[in-house]
PDB file of C-alpha atoms in Angstrom:
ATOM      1  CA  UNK A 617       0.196 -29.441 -18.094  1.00 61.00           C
ATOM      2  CA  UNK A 618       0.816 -30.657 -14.496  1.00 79.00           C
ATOM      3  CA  UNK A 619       0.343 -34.273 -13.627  1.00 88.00           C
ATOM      4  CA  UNK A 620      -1.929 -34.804 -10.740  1.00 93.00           C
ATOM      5  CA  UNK A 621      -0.550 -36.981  -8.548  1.00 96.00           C
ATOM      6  CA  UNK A 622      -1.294 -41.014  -8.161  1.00 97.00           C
ATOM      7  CA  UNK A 623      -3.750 -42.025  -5.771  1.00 96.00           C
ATOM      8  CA  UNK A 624      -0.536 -43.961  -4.747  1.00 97.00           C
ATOM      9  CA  UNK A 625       1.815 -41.143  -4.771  1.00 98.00           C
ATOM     10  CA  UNK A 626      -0.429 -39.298  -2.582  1.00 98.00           C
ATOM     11  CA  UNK A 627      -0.828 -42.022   0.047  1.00 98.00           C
ATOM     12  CA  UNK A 628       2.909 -41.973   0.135  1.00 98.00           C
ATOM     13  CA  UNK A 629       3.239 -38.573   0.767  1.00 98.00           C
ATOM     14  CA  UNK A 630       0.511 -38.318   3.475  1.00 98.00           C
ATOM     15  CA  UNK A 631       2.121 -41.553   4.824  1.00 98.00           C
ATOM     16  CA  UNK A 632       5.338 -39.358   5.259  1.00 98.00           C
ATOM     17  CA  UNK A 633       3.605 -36.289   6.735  1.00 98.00           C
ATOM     18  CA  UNK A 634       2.133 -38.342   9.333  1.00 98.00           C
ATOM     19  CA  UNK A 635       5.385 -40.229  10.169  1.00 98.00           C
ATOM     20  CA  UNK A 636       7.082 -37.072  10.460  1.00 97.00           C
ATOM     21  CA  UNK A 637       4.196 -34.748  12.577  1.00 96.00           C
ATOM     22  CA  UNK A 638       1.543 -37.674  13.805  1.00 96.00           C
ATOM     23  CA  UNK A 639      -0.800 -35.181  15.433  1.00 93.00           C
ATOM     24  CA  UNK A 640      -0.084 -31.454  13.614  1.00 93.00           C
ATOM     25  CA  UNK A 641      -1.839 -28.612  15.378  1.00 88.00           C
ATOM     26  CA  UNK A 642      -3.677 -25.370  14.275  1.00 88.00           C
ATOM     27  CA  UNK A 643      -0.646 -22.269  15.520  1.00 92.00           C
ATOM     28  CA  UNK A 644      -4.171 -19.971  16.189  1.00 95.00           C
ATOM     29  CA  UNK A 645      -4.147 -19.817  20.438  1.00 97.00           C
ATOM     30  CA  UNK A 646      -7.279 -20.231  21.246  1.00 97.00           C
ATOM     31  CA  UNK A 647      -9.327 -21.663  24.748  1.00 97.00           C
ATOM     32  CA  UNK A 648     -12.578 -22.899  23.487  1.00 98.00           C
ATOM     33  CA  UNK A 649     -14.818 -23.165  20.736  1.00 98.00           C
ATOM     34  CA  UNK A 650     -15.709 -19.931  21.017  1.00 98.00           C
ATOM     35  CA  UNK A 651     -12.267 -18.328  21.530  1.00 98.00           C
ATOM     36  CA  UNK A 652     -10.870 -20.472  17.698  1.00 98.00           C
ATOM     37  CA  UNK A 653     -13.918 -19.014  15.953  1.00 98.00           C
ATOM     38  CA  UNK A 654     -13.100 -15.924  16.670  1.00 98.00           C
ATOM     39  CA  UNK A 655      -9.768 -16.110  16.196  1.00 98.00           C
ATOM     40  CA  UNK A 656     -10.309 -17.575  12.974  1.00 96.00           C
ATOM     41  CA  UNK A 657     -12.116 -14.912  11.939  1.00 96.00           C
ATOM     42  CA  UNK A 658      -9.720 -12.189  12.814  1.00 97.00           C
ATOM     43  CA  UNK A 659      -7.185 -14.211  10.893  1.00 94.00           C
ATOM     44  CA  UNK A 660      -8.863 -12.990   7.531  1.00 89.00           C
ATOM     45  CA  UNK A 661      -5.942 -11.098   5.764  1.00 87.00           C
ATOM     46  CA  UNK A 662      -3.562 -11.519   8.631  1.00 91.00           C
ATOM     47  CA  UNK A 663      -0.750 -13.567  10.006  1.00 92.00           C
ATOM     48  CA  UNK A 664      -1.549 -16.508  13.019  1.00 94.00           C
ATOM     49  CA  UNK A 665       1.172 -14.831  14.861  1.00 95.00           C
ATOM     50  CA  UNK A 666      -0.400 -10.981  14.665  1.00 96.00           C
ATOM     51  CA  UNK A 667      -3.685 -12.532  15.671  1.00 97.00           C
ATOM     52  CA  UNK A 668      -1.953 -14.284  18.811  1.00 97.00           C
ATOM     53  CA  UNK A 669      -0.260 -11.343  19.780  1.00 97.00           C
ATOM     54  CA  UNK A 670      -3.513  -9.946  20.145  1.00 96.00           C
ATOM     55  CA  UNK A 671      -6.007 -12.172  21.940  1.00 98.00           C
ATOM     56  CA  UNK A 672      -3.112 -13.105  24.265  1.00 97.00           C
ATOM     57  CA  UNK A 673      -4.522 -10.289  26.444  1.00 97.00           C
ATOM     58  CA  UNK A 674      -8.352 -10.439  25.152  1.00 98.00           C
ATOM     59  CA  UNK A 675      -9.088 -14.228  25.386  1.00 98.00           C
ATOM     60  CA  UNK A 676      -8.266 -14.442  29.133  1.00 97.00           C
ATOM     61  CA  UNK A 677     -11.375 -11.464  29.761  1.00 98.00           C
ATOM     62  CA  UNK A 678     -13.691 -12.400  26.642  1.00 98.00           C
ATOM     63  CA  UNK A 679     -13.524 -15.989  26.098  1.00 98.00           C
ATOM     64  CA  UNK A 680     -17.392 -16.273  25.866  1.00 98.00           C
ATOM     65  CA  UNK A 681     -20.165 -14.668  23.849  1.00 98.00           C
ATOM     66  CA  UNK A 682     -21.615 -12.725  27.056  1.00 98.00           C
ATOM     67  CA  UNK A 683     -18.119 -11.675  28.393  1.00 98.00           C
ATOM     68  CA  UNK A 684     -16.969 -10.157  24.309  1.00 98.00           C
ATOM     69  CA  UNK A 685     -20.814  -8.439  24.529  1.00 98.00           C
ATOM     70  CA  UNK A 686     -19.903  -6.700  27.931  1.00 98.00           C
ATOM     71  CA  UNK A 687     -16.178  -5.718  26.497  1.00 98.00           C
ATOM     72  CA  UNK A 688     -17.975  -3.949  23.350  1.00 97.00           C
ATOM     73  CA  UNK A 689     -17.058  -3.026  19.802  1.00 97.00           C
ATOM     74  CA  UNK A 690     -15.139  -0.349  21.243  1.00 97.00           C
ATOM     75  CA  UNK A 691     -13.287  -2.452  24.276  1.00 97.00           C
ATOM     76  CA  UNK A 692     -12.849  -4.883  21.305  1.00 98.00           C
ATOM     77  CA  UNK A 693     -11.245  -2.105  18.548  1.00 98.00           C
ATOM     78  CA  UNK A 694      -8.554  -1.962  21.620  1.00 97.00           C
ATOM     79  CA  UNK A 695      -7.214  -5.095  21.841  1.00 97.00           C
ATOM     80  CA  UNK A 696      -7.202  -5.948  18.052  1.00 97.00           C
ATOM     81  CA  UNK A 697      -6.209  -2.152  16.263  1.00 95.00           C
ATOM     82  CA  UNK A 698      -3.144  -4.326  15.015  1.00 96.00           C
ATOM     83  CA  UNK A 699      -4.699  -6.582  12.843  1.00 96.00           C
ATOM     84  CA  UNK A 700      -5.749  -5.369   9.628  1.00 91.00           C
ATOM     85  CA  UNK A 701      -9.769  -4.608   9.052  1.00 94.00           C
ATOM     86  CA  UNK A 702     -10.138  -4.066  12.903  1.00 96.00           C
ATOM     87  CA  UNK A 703     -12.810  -2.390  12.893  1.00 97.00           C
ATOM     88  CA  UNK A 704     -14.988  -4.390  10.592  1.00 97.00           C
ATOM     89  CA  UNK A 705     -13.888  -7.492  11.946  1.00 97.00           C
ATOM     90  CA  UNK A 706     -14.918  -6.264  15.975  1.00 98.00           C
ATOM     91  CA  UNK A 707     -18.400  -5.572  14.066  1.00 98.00           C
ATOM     92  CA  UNK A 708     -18.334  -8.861  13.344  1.00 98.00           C
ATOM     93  CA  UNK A 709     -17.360 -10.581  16.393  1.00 98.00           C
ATOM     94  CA  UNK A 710     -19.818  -8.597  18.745  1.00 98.00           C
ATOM     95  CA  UNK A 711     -22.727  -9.093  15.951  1.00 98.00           C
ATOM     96  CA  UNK A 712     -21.759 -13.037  15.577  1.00 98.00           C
ATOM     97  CA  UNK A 713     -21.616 -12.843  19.637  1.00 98.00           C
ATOM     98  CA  UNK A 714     -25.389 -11.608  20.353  1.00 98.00           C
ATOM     99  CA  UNK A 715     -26.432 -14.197  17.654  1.00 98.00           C
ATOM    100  CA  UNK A 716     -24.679 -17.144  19.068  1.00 98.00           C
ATOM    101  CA  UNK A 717     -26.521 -16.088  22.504  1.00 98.00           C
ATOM    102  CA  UNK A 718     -29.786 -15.671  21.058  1.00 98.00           C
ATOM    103  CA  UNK A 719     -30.243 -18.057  18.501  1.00 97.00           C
ATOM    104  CA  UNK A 720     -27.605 -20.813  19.585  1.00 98.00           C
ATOM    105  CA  UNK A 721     -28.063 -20.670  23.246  1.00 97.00           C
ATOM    106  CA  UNK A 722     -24.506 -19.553  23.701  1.00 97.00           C
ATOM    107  CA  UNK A 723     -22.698 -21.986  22.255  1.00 97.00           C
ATOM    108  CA  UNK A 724     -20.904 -22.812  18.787  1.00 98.00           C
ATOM    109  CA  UNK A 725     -22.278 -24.609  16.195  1.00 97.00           C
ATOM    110  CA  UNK A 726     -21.315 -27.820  14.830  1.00 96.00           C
ATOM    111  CA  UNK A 727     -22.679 -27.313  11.263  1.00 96.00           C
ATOM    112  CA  UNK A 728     -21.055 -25.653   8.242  1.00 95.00           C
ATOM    113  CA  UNK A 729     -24.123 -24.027   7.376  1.00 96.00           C
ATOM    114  CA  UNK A 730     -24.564 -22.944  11.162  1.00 97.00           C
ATOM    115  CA  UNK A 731     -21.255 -21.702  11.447  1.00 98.00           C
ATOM    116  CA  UNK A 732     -21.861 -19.832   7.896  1.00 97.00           C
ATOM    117  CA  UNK A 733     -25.007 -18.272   9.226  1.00 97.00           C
ATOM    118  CA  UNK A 734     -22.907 -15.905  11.388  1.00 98.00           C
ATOM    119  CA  UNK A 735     -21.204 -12.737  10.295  1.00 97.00           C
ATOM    120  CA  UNK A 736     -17.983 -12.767   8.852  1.00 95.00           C
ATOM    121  CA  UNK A 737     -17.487 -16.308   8.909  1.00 97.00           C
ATOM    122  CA  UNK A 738     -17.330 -18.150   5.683  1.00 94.00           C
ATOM    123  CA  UNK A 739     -16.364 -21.829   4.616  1.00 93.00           C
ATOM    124  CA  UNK A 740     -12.841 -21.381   5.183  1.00 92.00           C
ATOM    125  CA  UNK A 741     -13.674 -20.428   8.510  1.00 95.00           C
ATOM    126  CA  UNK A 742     -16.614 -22.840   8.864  1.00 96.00           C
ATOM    127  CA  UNK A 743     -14.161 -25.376   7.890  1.00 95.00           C
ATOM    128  CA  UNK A 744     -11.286 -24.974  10.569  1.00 95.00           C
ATOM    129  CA  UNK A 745     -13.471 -24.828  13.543  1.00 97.00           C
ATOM    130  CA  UNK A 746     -15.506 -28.268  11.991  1.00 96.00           C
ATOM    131  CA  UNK A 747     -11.925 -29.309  11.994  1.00 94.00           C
ATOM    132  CA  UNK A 748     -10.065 -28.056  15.062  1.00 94.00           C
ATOM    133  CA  UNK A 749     -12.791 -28.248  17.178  1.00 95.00           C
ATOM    134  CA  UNK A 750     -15.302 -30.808  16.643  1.00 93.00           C
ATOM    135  CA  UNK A 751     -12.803 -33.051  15.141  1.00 91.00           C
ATOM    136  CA  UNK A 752     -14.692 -33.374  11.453  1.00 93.00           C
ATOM    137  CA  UNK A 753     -12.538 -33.958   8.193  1.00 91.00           C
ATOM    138  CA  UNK A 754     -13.526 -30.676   6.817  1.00 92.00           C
ATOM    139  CA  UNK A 755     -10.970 -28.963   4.337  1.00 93.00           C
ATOM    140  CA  UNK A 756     -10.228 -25.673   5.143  1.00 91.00           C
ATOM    141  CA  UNK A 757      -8.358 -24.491   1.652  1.00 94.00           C
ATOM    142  CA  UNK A 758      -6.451 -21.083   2.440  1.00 92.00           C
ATOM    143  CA  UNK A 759      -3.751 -19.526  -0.265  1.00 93.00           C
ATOM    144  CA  UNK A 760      -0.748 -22.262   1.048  1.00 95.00           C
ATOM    145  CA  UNK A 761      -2.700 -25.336   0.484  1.00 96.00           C
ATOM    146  CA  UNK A 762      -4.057 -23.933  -2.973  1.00 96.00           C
ATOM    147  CA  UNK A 763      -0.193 -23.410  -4.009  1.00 96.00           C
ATOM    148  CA  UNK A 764       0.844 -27.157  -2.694  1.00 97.00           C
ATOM    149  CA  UNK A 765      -2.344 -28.730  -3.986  1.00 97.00           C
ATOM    150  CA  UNK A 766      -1.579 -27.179  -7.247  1.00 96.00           C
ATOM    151  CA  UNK A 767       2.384 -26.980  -7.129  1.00 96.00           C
ATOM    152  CA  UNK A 768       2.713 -30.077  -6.056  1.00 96.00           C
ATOM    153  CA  UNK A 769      -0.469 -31.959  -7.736  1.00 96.00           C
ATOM    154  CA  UNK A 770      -1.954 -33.466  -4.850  1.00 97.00           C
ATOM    155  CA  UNK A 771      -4.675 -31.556  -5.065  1.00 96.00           C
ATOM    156  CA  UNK A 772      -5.098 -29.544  -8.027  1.00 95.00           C
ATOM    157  CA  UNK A 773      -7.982 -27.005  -8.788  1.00 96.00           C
ATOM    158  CA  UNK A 774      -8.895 -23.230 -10.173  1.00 96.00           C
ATOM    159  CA  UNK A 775     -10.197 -22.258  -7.201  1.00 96.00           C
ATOM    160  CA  UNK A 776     -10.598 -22.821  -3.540  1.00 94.00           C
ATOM    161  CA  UNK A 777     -13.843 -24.818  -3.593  1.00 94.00           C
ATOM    162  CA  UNK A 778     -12.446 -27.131  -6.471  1.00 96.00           C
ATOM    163  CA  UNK A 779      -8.547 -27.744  -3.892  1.00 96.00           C
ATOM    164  CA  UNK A 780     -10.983 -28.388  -1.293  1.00 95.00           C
ATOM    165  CA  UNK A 781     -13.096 -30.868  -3.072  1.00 95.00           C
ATOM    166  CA  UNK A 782     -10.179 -32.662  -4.841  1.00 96.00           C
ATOM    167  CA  UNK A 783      -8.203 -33.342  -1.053  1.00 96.00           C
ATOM    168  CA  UNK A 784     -11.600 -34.953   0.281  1.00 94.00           C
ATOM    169  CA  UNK A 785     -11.748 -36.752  -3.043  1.00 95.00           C
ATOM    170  CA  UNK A 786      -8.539 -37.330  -3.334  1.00 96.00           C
ATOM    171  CA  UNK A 787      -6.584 -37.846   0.030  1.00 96.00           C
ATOM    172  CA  UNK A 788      -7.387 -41.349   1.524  1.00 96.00           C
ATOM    173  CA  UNK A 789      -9.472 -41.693   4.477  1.00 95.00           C
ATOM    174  CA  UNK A 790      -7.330 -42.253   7.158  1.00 96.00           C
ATOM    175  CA  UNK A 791      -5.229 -38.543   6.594  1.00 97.00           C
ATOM    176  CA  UNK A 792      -8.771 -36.983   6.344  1.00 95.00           C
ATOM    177  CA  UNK A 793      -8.961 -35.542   9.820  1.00 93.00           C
ATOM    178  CA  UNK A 794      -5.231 -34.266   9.620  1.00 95.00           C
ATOM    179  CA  UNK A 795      -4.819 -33.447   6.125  1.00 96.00           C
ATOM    180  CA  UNK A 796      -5.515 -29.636   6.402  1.00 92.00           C
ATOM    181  CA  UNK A 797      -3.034 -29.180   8.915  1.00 94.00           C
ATOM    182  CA  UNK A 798      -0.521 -30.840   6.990  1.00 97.00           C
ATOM    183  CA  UNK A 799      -0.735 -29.383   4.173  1.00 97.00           C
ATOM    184  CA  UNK A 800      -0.714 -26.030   5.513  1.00 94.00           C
ATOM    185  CA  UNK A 801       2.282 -26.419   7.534  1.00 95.00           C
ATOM    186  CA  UNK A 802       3.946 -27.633   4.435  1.00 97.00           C
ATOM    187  CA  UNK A 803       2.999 -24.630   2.353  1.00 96.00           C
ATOM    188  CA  UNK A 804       3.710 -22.253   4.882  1.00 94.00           C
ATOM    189  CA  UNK A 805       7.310 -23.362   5.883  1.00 95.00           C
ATOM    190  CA  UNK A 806       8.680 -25.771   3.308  1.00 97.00           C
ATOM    191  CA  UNK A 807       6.962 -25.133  -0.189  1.00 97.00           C
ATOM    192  CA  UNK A 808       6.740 -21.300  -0.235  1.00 96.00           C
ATOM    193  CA  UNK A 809       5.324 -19.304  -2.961  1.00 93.00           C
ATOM    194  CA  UNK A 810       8.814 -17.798  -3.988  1.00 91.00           C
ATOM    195  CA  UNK A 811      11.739 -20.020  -2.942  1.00 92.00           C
ATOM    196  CA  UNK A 812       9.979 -23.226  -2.137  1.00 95.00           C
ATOM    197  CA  UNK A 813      12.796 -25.002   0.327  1.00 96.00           C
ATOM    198  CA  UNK A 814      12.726 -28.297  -2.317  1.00 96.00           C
ATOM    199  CA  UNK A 815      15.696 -29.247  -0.631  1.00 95.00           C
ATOM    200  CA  UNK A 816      13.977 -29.892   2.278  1.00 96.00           C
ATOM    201  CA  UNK A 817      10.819 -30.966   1.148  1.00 97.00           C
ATOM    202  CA  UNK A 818       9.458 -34.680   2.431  1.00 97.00           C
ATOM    203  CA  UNK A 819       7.770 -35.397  -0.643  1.00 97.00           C
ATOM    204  CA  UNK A 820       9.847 -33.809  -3.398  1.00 96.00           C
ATOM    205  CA  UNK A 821      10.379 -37.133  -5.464  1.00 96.00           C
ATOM    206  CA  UNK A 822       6.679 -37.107  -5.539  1.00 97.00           C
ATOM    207  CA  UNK A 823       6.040 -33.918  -6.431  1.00 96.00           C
ATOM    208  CA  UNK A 824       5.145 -33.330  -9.964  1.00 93.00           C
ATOM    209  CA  UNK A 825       6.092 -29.173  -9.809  1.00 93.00           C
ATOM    210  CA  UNK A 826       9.123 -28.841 -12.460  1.00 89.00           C
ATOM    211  CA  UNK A 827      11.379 -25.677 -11.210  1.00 87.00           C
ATOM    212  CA  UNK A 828      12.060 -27.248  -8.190  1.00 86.00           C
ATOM    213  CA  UNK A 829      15.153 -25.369  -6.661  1.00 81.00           C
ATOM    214  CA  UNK A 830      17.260 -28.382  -5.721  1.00 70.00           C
TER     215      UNK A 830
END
């Protein structure tokens, strides 16, 4: 069975992450707060990059609740047909539009359970706008931080809830407000799920994953 890491092994390796990337950003374009949620949304089952490619042209005429009511579900379906559940998602984004209007006075949240109250938004979701936008050391666990949290034992758990919960236990104060982004870069460009790039890895003396392809 895999040895979690240390609490000193993991201060080490956030210690390098930081040193290396002192300020990592989210790679979902966004304007406001409104403009990341729903981008973060529409990133459900799709890549940061397909999602860019499409609000490059819808952000700059729907960047607020009333503007993506008066563009519609079907002037909405138009500029996101590329990313996969369109049509559910522009459901979504017009529904979670009229209720951020009527019961919000417009403007986004700054509660999980807020930000949960809206269609199609769960806590992953919940999570990276606490984050991203209102600066908040929430943990927004997606599949590449579950592989490195478990690959790597930083953060090990069986599920999502259980990764999140062990990097806010786990991960020392001071990486809180960064560690997501971290850790997601990491997983998505250095420890892949089928050739993890060990070779390259910042922390691969720490990590406690055995087939490492050195």
């Amino acid at each position: 069975m895999l040895r979690p890491m240390t609490y000193q092994e993991i201060d080490e390796a956030f210690r390098r992450f930081r040193a290396a990337e002192p300020e990592p950003k989210g790679e979902l374009h966004h304007l406001n707060a409104f403009t990341l949620l729903v981008a973060v949304a529409l990133s459900a089952q799709a890549t940061d990059k397909g999602v860019n490619r499409a609000t490059a042209a819808l952000f700059p005429i729907a960047d607020t609740p009333e503007k993506m009511l008066a563009l519609g579900e079907e002037g909405l379906i138009e500029h996101i047909r590329t990313i996969g559940l369109y049509r559910n998602k522009a459901k979504n984004v017009i529904r979670l539009s009229r209720i951020l209007i009527d019961e919000f006075g417009g403007e986004v949240p700054s509660s999980r359970e807020a930000l949960q109250s809206l269609p199609g938004v769960g806590r992953k979701t919940a999570n990276v706008v606490l984050n991203m936008w209102w600066g908040l050391p929430a943990q927004a666990v997606d599949t590449h931080i579950f592989r490195l949290g478990n690959r790597s034992g930083l953060a090990p758990g069986k599920d999502v809830v259980a990764v999140e919960r062990a990097v806010e236990d786990r991960v020392p104060a001071e990486y809180q407000r960064h560690a997501h982004h971290w850790m997601i870069l990491h997983g998505r460009y250095i420890c892949t799920a089928r050739r993890p790039r060990c070779a390259d890895c910042l922390i691969s003396d720490l990590c406690q994953f055995e087939e490492k392809t050195i």
